[in-house]
Amino acid sequence: MPVIDTVVIGAGHAGLSVSRLLTDAGRDHVVLDRGRVAERWRTRWDSLHLVTPSWMNRLPGFWYGGPDPDGYLPVQRFVAFLEQYARLFSAPVVPDATVLEVSAEGEGYRVVTDVGTWRSRHVVVATGPHGTPYVPPGIRETGPAEVLTSDRYRNPGRLAPGGVLIVGASASGVQIADELARAGRHVVLSVGRHSRMPRRYRGMDAFWWLDATGRLSRTLDEMPDPAAARREPSLQLVGRNRPQRPDGDPASASGSDPGGDLDLGTLQQLGVRLVGRLGEVRGGVARFGSGLDESVAAANEAMHRYLDSVDRYVDRVGLTHEVWPAVRPRPVHVPPAPRRLDLRREGIGTVLVAAGYRPDHPWLRLPVTGPDGHIAHHRGVTPAPGLYVVGQRFQERRDSAMIAGARHTARSVAAHLLGASSAQRLAELNDGPAA
């Protein structure tokens, strides 16, 4: 049985960030993954682009240095980005190693996989915020319609014939609804709580403002309700790159929004039919709640409160003449929505569930998970000595699960694991060289 200092579970951006820091410190470790580097990204739908601009692709010792920092990488190119990062420092990745058990053994841990077992002093869980896709318990008897979760969606051509009922109106739900509607599918979108955001405001990307105003760096300790903060819906955004001129330069940002908003209003213009939050599907009939107007109004109000704070920031730091005038997105108006749909009569062939994920660590045989399945921790340090977690939603900062944000928690975890003397040296490791 191999004995090693640290086992990192997960070879995505969070796990590789930890591995880079441990490599820099000369600490013996392995990175285990059930597939290859960036395996979870490899299994997303074909047309997916990152919703964060490429300048945010910052990892310890590595950053995006390509020709379009304001663009949005297609998922295949982001996989290549992470593969290049792993090669840069010869990350000790063990691919195709599914973890079956992590349990205490002596003063360390025993990590059992389907390809071997390791004993280690430390374990870093870097499996990310996506666990098991959540399927509302009310979805029972869908009649002729197939039930599919968003992690299994690939493209419109691989769905069953007919219309699609999409459950969930956060990032994945609205992006898939947009693609299906543009492909000519009849789409019904079940809308609950959601977060609306313009792709660009006053000429700058949404994430530029979130970064500049300090929203992304807010810590969990600053939030009045940490549990609610971790449950925030993902932003209704899509990554669409700017059109290119014949000379290869991005088209001018003047005129219409180059990034393209994606919200309930634009979906309605494509023919998507909006209904309220799904209550149940039984006997081939879907029933919905009556709160669609309230959900839409709440999302609009929250968006305007945020944009008010951006305008105040512009005035406070003197950017008024450096950015565009303030033009707000149009209000979303929804017509009266049906409370009941017969899926067969509606021609619905697929119920596609995009209702988020729930934590899932059945292999973690340690008393560190709560009733909701989340791993208990403070800034990545769990109650079990030597066991850490990185890449969770709002783990330390609002951007902890994002590509750019995981590096902060990775540094905190690595500093704790290596000892306080290493903290300053890890903090000095910049985000270069460029890819």
Coordinates of C-alpha atoms in Angstrom, one line a residue:
M1 CA 0.0 0.0 0.0
P2 CA 1.6 3.3 -1.1
V3 CA 2.2 5.8 1.7
I4 CA 2.2 9.5 0.7
D5 CA 1.9 12.8 2.4
T6 CA -1.3 14.1 0.7
V7 CA -4.0 12.8 -1.5
V8 CA -6.0 15.3 -3.5
I9 CA -9.4 14.0 -4.8
G10 CA -10.4 15.7 -8.0
A11 CA -8.4 17.0 -11.0
G12 CA -10.4 20.0 -11.9
H13 CA -9.3 23.6 -11.5
A14 CA -9.6 23.5 -7.6
G15 CA -7.6 20.2 -7.2
L16 CA -5.0 21.3 -9.7
S17 CA -4.6 24.6 -7.9
V18 CA -3.8 22.7 -4.7
S19 CA -1.5 20.4 -6.5
R20 CA 0.4 23.3 -8.0
L21 CA 1.0 24.8 -4.5
L22 CA 2.0 21.4 -3.0
T23 CA 4.4 20.9 -6.0
D24 CA 6.0 24.3 -5.4
A25 CA 6.5 23.4 -1.8
G26 CA 8.1 20.1 -2.7
R27 CA 5.3 18.1 -0.9
D28 CA 4.8 14.5 -2.0
H29 CA 1.2 14.0 -3.2
V30 CA -1.1 12.5 -5.8
V31 CA -4.2 13.8 -7.5
L32 CA -6.9 11.1 -8.0
D33 CA -9.7 11.5 -10.5
R34 CA -12.5 9.2 -11.7
G35 CA -11.7 10.2 -15.3
R36 CA -9.1 12.6 -16.7
V37 CA -8.1 16.1 -16.0
A38 CA -11.2 18.3 -16.1
E39 CA -13.4 15.3 -16.4
R40 CA -16.6 17.0 -15.3
W41 CA -16.1 19.7 -17.9
R42 CA -15.7 17.1 -20.6
T43 CA -19.2 15.8 -19.9
R44 CA -21.1 19.1 -20.3
W45 CA -23.3 19.9 -23.3
D46 CA -21.6 20.4 -26.6
S47 CA -22.1 24.2 -27.1
L48 CA -21.3 25.3 -23.6
H49 CA -19.1 28.3 -23.1
L50 CA -17.8 29.6 -19.8
V51 CA -20.0 32.5 -18.5
T52 CA -16.9 34.1 -16.9
P53 CA -14.6 36.1 -19.3
S54 CA -11.2 34.6 -20.0
W55 CA -9.3 37.2 -18.0
M56 CA -10.8 35.5 -15.0
N57 CA -9.1 32.2 -15.8
R58 CA -6.5 32.7 -13.1
L59 CA -4.9 29.8 -11.3
P60 CA -1.8 29.7 -9.0
G61 CA 1.2 30.1 -11.3
F62 CA -0.9 30.3 -14.5
W63 CA -3.4 32.6 -16.3
Y64 CA -5.1 33.2 -19.6
G65 CA -2.8 35.1 -22.0
G66 CA -4.7 34.6 -25.3
P67 CA -5.9 37.2 -27.8
D68 CA -9.4 37.6 -26.4
P69 CA -9.4 38.2 -22.6
D70 CA -12.9 39.5 -22.8
G71 CA -14.2 36.4 -24.6
Y72 CA -15.8 33.3 -23.2
L73 CA -13.9 30.0 -23.7
P74 CA -15.9 27.1 -25.2
V75 CA -15.7 24.2 -22.8
Q76 CA -13.4 22.2 -25.1
R77 CA -10.8 25.0 -25.0
F78 CA -11.1 25.3 -21.2
V79 CA -10.4 21.6 -20.9
A80 CA -7.2 22.1 -23.0
F81 CA -6.4 25.1 -20.7
L82 CA -6.5 22.8 -17.6
E83 CA -4.5 20.1 -19.4
Q84 CA -1.8 22.6 -20.3
Y85 CA -1.8 23.8 -16.6
A86 CA -1.3 20.2 -15.4
R87 CA 1.5 19.6 -17.9
L88 CA 3.2 22.9 -16.8
F89 CA 4.2 21.5 -13.4
S90 CA 3.8 17.7 -14.2
A91 CA 0.8 17.3 -11.9
P92 CA 0.9 13.8 -10.4
V93 CA -2.6 12.9 -11.6
V94 CA -3.8 9.3 -11.4
P95 CA -6.6 9.1 -13.9
D96 CA -9.5 6.7 -14.0
A97 CA -9.3 6.2 -10.2
T98 CA -12.7 6.2 -8.6
V99 CA -12.6 6.8 -4.9
L100 CA -14.5 4.2 -3.0
E101 CA -13.6 5.1 0.6
V102 CA -11.8 7.6 2.7
S103 CA -11.5 6.6 6.4
A104 CA -9.3 7.3 9.4
E105 CA -6.4 5.1 9.9
G106 CA -3.9 5.8 12.7
E107 CA -2.9 9.5 12.6
G108 CA -3.8 9.7 8.9
Y109 CA -6.2 8.4 6.3
R110 CA -6.8 5.4 4.1
V111 CA -8.0 6.2 0.6
V112 CA -9.4 3.3 -1.3
T113 CA -10.0 3.5 -5.1
D114 CA -10.8 0.9 -7.7
V115 CA -7.1 1.0 -8.9
G116 CA -5.3 0.9 -5.5
T117 CA -5.2 2.1 -2.0
W118 CA -3.1 5.0 -0.5
R119 CA -2.3 5.9 3.1
S120 CA -1.8 9.6 3.7
R121 CA -1.3 12.2 6.4
H122 CA -3.6 14.6 4.6
V123 CA -6.6 14.5 2.2
V124 CA -7.9 17.4 0.2
V125 CA -11.5 16.9 -1.2
A126 CA -11.6 19.0 -4.5
T127 CA -14.6 17.4 -6.2
G128 CA -16.3 20.8 -6.7
P129 CA -19.8 22.0 -5.9
H130 CA -21.5 19.6 -8.2
G131 CA -22.6 16.4 -6.5
T132 CA -25.8 14.5 -7.5
P133 CA -28.3 16.3 -9.8
Y134 CA -31.4 17.3 -7.8
V135 CA -34.7 15.9 -9.1
P136 CA -37.7 17.3 -7.2
P137 CA -39.6 14.5 -5.5
G138 CA -42.8 15.7 -7.2
I139 CA -41.6 14.4 -10.5
R140 CA -43.1 10.9 -10.5
E141 CA -45.2 9.8 -13.4
T142 CA -44.3 11.7 -16.6
G143 CA -46.2 9.5 -19.0
P144 CA -44.5 9.4 -22.4
A145 CA -42.0 12.0 -21.5
E146 CA -38.4 11.0 -20.7
V147 CA -36.8 12.6 -17.6
L148 CA -33.3 13.9 -18.1
T149 CA -31.0 15.9 -15.8
S150 CA -29.0 18.8 -17.2
D151 CA -25.7 17.0 -16.7
R152 CA -26.8 14.4 -19.3
Y153 CA -27.9 16.9 -21.9
R154 CA -25.6 17.2 -24.9
N155 CA -27.5 18.9 -27.8
P156 CA -31.0 19.2 -29.3
G157 CA -30.5 16.4 -31.7
R158 CA -30.0 13.8 -28.9
L159 CA -33.3 14.5 -27.1
A160 CA -36.5 12.5 -27.7
P161 CA -38.8 14.0 -30.3
G162 CA -41.3 16.7 -29.3
G163 CA -41.3 19.6 -26.9
V164 CA -39.3 20.0 -23.7
L165 CA -40.4 21.0 -20.2
I166 CA -37.3 22.5 -18.5
V167 CA -37.4 22.7 -14.7
G168 CA -35.2 25.5 -13.4
A169 CA -34.4 28.9 -14.7
S170 CA -30.9 29.5 -13.4
A171 CA -27.8 29.5 -15.8
S172 CA -28.1 26.0 -17.1
G173 CA -31.9 26.0 -17.5
V174 CA -32.0 29.3 -19.5
Q175 CA -29.0 28.4 -21.6
I176 CA -30.5 25.1 -22.6
A177 CA -33.9 26.7 -23.2
D178 CA -32.2 29.2 -25.5
E179 CA -30.5 26.5 -27.5
L180 CA -33.5 24.4 -27.8
A181 CA -35.8 27.2 -28.9
R182 CA -33.2 28.4 -31.5
A183 CA -33.2 24.8 -32.8
G184 CA -37.0 25.0 -33.3
R185 CA -38.1 23.0 -30.3
H186 CA -41.3 23.9 -28.4
V187 CA -40.0 24.8 -24.9
V188 CA -41.9 25.3 -21.6
L189 CA -39.7 26.7 -18.8
S190 CA -40.7 26.2 -15.2
V191 CA -39.5 29.3 -13.2
G192 CA -38.8 29.5 -9.5
R193 CA -36.4 31.7 -7.6
H194 CA -33.7 33.1 -10.0
S195 CA -31.0 35.8 -10.4
R196 CA -31.2 38.2 -13.3
M197 CA -28.1 40.0 -14.5
P198 CA -27.3 41.9 -17.8
R199 CA -24.3 40.5 -19.6
R200 CA -22.8 43.9 -19.8
Y201 CA -23.7 47.2 -18.0
R202 CA -22.3 50.6 -18.9
G203 CA -20.0 48.9 -21.4
M204 CA -18.4 46.5 -19.0
D205 CA -19.0 42.8 -18.4
A206 CA -21.1 41.8 -15.4
F207 CA -18.1 40.0 -13.8
W208 CA -15.9 43.1 -14.2
W209 CA -18.4 45.0 -12.0
L210 CA -18.7 42.1 -9.5
D211 CA -14.9 42.1 -9.2
A212 CA -14.4 45.8 -9.2
T213 CA -17.1 46.5 -6.5
G214 CA -15.7 43.8 -4.3
R215 CA -18.7 41.5 -4.5
L216 CA -16.7 38.5 -5.5
S217 CA -14.3 38.9 -2.6
R218 CA -17.0 39.1 0.1
T219 CA -16.4 36.5 2.7
L220 CA -19.0 34.3 4.2
D221 CA -18.4 36.0 7.6
E222 CA -19.7 39.2 6.1
M223 CA -23.0 37.7 5.0
P224 CA -26.0 38.1 7.3
D225 CA -27.3 34.6 6.4
P226 CA -24.4 32.3 5.3
A227 CA -26.7 29.4 4.5
A228 CA -28.9 31.5 2.2
A229 CA -25.7 32.9 0.6
R230 CA -24.6 29.4 -0.3
R231 CA -28.0 28.8 -1.9
E232 CA -28.0 31.8 -4.2
P233 CA -29.1 30.8 -7.7
S234 CA -26.5 31.1 -10.4
L235 CA -26.8 34.2 -12.6
Q236 CA -28.9 34.1 -15.8
L237 CA -25.9 34.6 -18.1
V238 CA -24.5 33.0 -21.3
G239 CA -21.0 33.2 -22.7
R240 CA -21.4 34.5 -26.3
N241 CA -18.2 35.8 -28.0
R242 CA -18.2 39.1 -29.9
P243 CA -18.6 38.9 -33.7
Q244 CA -15.2 39.1 -35.5
R245 CA -14.3 41.7 -38.2
P246 CA -12.7 40.4 -41.4
D247 CA -9.3 41.5 -40.0
G248 CA -9.8 39.3 -36.9
D249 CA -10.4 42.0 -34.4
P250 CA -13.5 41.9 -32.2
A251 CA -16.3 44.1 -33.5
S252 CA -16.8 47.4 -31.9
A253 CA -18.6 47.4 -28.6
S254 CA -20.7 50.4 -29.7
G255 CA -24.3 49.9 -30.6
S256 CA -26.0 46.7 -29.5
D257 CA -24.7 44.6 -26.6
P258 CA -22.0 42.4 -27.9
G259 CA -22.3 39.8 -25.2
G260 CA -26.0 39.3 -25.5
D261 CA -28.4 39.2 -22.6
L262 CA -30.2 36.0 -21.7
D263 CA -33.2 36.4 -19.5
L264 CA -36.8 35.4 -19.4
G265 CA -37.7 38.3 -21.7
T266 CA -35.3 37.2 -24.4
L267 CA -36.5 33.6 -24.1
Q268 CA -40.1 34.7 -24.5
Q269 CA -39.1 36.5 -27.7
L270 CA -37.8 33.1 -29.0
G271 CA -41.2 31.5 -28.2
V272 CA -40.4 29.9 -24.8
R273 CA -43.5 29.6 -22.7
L274 CA -43.1 30.5 -19.0
V275 CA -44.8 28.7 -16.2
G276 CA -44.4 28.9 -12.4
R277 CA -42.4 26.6 -10.0
L278 CA -43.1 23.0 -10.6
G279 CA -45.2 21.3 -7.9
E280 CA -45.5 17.8 -9.3
V281 CA -45.8 15.6 -12.3
R282 CA -48.2 12.8 -11.9
G283 CA -50.2 10.8 -14.4
G284 CA -48.5 12.7 -17.2
V285 CA -49.8 16.0 -15.9
A286 CA -47.6 18.8 -14.6
R287 CA -48.9 21.2 -12.0
F288 CA -47.3 24.5 -11.2
G289 CA -47.4 27.1 -8.5
S290 CA -49.0 30.6 -8.8
G291 CA -45.9 32.6 -7.9
L292 CA -44.4 33.3 -11.3
D293 CA -45.2 37.1 -11.2
E294 CA -43.6 37.3 -7.7
S295 CA -40.5 35.4 -8.7
V296 CA -40.0 37.6 -11.7
A297 CA -40.6 40.8 -9.7
A298 CA -38.2 39.7 -7.0
A299 CA -35.4 39.0 -9.5
N300 CA -36.0 42.4 -11.2
E301 CA -35.9 44.2 -7.9
A302 CA -32.7 42.5 -6.8
M303 CA -31.0 43.3 -10.2
H304 CA -31.9 47.0 -9.9
R305 CA -30.6 47.2 -6.3
Y306 CA -27.3 45.7 -7.5
L307 CA -27.1 48.1 -10.5
D308 CA -27.9 51.0 -8.2
S309 CA -24.8 50.0 -6.2
V310 CA -22.7 49.9 -9.4
D311 CA -23.9 53.4 -10.3
R312 CA -22.9 54.6 -6.8
Y313 CA -19.5 53.0 -7.2
V314 CA -19.0 54.7 -10.6
D315 CA -19.7 58.1 -9.0
R316 CA -17.6 57.4 -5.9
V317 CA -14.4 56.4 -7.8
G318 CA -14.8 58.9 -10.7
L319 CA -15.6 56.6 -13.6
T320 CA -18.5 58.5 -14.9
H321 CA -16.7 59.7 -18.0
E322 CA -14.8 56.4 -18.5
V323 CA -17.9 54.1 -18.9
W324 CA -21.1 54.2 -20.9
P325 CA -24.3 55.9 -19.6
A326 CA -26.5 53.9 -17.4
V327 CA -29.1 52.0 -19.5
R328 CA -31.1 49.4 -17.6
P329 CA -32.4 46.2 -19.0
R330 CA -36.1 46.2 -19.9
P331 CA -38.6 44.9 -17.4
V332 CA -39.7 41.3 -17.9
H333 CA -43.4 41.0 -18.3
V334 CA -45.0 37.6 -18.1
P335 CA -48.5 36.7 -19.4
P336 CA -50.9 34.7 -17.3
A337 CA -49.4 31.2 -16.9
P338 CA -51.2 27.9 -16.8
R339 CA -51.3 26.0 -13.6
R340 CA -51.6 22.6 -15.3
L341 CA -50.2 21.1 -18.4
D342 CA -51.0 17.7 -19.9
L343 CA -47.6 16.6 -21.2
R344 CA -49.1 14.3 -23.9
R345 CA -51.4 16.9 -25.3
E346 CA -48.7 19.5 -25.1
G347 CA -46.4 17.2 -27.1
I348 CA -43.7 17.2 -24.4
G349 CA -41.2 14.4 -25.1
T350 CA -38.7 15.4 -22.4
V351 CA -38.7 16.7 -18.9
L352 CA -35.3 18.2 -18.5
V353 CA -34.4 19.0 -14.9
A354 CA -31.9 21.8 -14.3
A355 CA -32.7 22.3 -10.6
G356 CA -29.1 22.3 -9.3
Y357 CA -27.1 19.7 -7.4
R358 CA -26.9 18.3 -3.9
P359 CA -23.7 17.2 -2.1
D360 CA -22.8 13.6 -2.5
H361 CA -19.8 12.0 -0.7
P362 CA -20.9 8.4 0.1
W363 CA -17.2 7.4 0.2
L364 CA -16.3 9.9 3.0
R365 CA -16.5 7.6 6.1
L366 CA -15.7 10.4 8.5
P367 CA -18.1 12.4 10.8
V368 CA -17.7 15.7 9.0
T369 CA -20.9 16.0 6.9
G370 CA -24.1 17.6 8.1
P371 CA -27.7 16.6 7.6
D372 CA -27.7 18.4 4.2
G373 CA -24.6 16.5 3.1
H374 CA -22.2 19.5 3.1
I375 CA -18.8 19.0 4.5
A376 CA -18.3 21.1 7.7
H377 CA -15.3 23.4 7.5
H378 CA -13.9 26.8 8.2
R379 CA -12.0 28.3 5.3
G380 CA -11.5 24.8 4.0
V381 CA -10.3 23.3 7.2
T382 CA -12.6 20.5 8.5
P383 CA -13.0 19.2 12.0
A384 CA -11.0 16.1 11.1
P385 CA -7.3 17.0 11.4
G386 CA -5.6 16.8 8.1
L387 CA -8.8 16.7 6.0
Y388 CA -9.5 19.7 3.8
V389 CA -12.0 20.8 1.2
V390 CA -11.7 23.3 -1.7
G391 CA -13.9 24.5 -4.5
Q392 CA -17.3 24.6 -2.7
R393 CA -19.9 27.3 -3.2
F394 CA -19.2 30.4 -1.1
Q395 CA -16.6 28.3 0.8
E396 CA -14.5 31.3 1.9
R397 CA -15.5 34.0 -0.6
R398 CA -18.4 34.5 -2.9
D399 CA -16.2 33.3 -5.8
S400 CA -14.8 30.2 -4.0
A401 CA -16.3 27.8 -6.6
M402 CA -15.4 29.9 -9.6
I403 CA -12.3 29.3 -11.7
A404 CA -10.6 32.5 -10.5
G405 CA -11.8 32.2 -6.9
A406 CA -10.7 28.7 -6.0
R407 CA -7.1 29.8 -5.9
H408 CA -7.7 31.8 -2.8
T409 CA -9.1 28.9 -0.8
A410 CA -6.4 26.6 -2.3
R411 CA -3.8 28.9 -0.9
S412 CA -5.4 29.0 2.6
V413 CA -5.7 25.2 2.6
A414 CA -2.1 24.7 1.4
A415 CA -0.8 27.2 3.9
H416 CA -2.6 25.4 6.8
L417 CA -1.5 22.0 5.5
L418 CA 2.2 23.0 5.0
G419 CA 2.4 25.2 8.1
A420 CA 2.3 28.9 8.8
S421 CA 5.9 29.4 7.5
S422 CA 4.7 28.6 4.0
A423 CA 1.9 31.1 3.9
Q424 CA 3.8 34.1 2.7
R425 CA 5.7 32.2 0.0
L426 CA 2.4 30.8 -1.3
A427 CA 0.8 34.3 -1.3
E428 CA 3.7 35.6 -3.4
L429 CA 3.2 33.0 -6.2
N430 CA 1.6 35.1 -8.8
D431 CA -1.0 34.1 -11.4
G432 CA 1.5 33.7 -14.4
P433 CA 2.8 32.6 -16.8
A434 CA 0.2 33.1 -19.4
A435 CA -1.4 30.2 -21.3

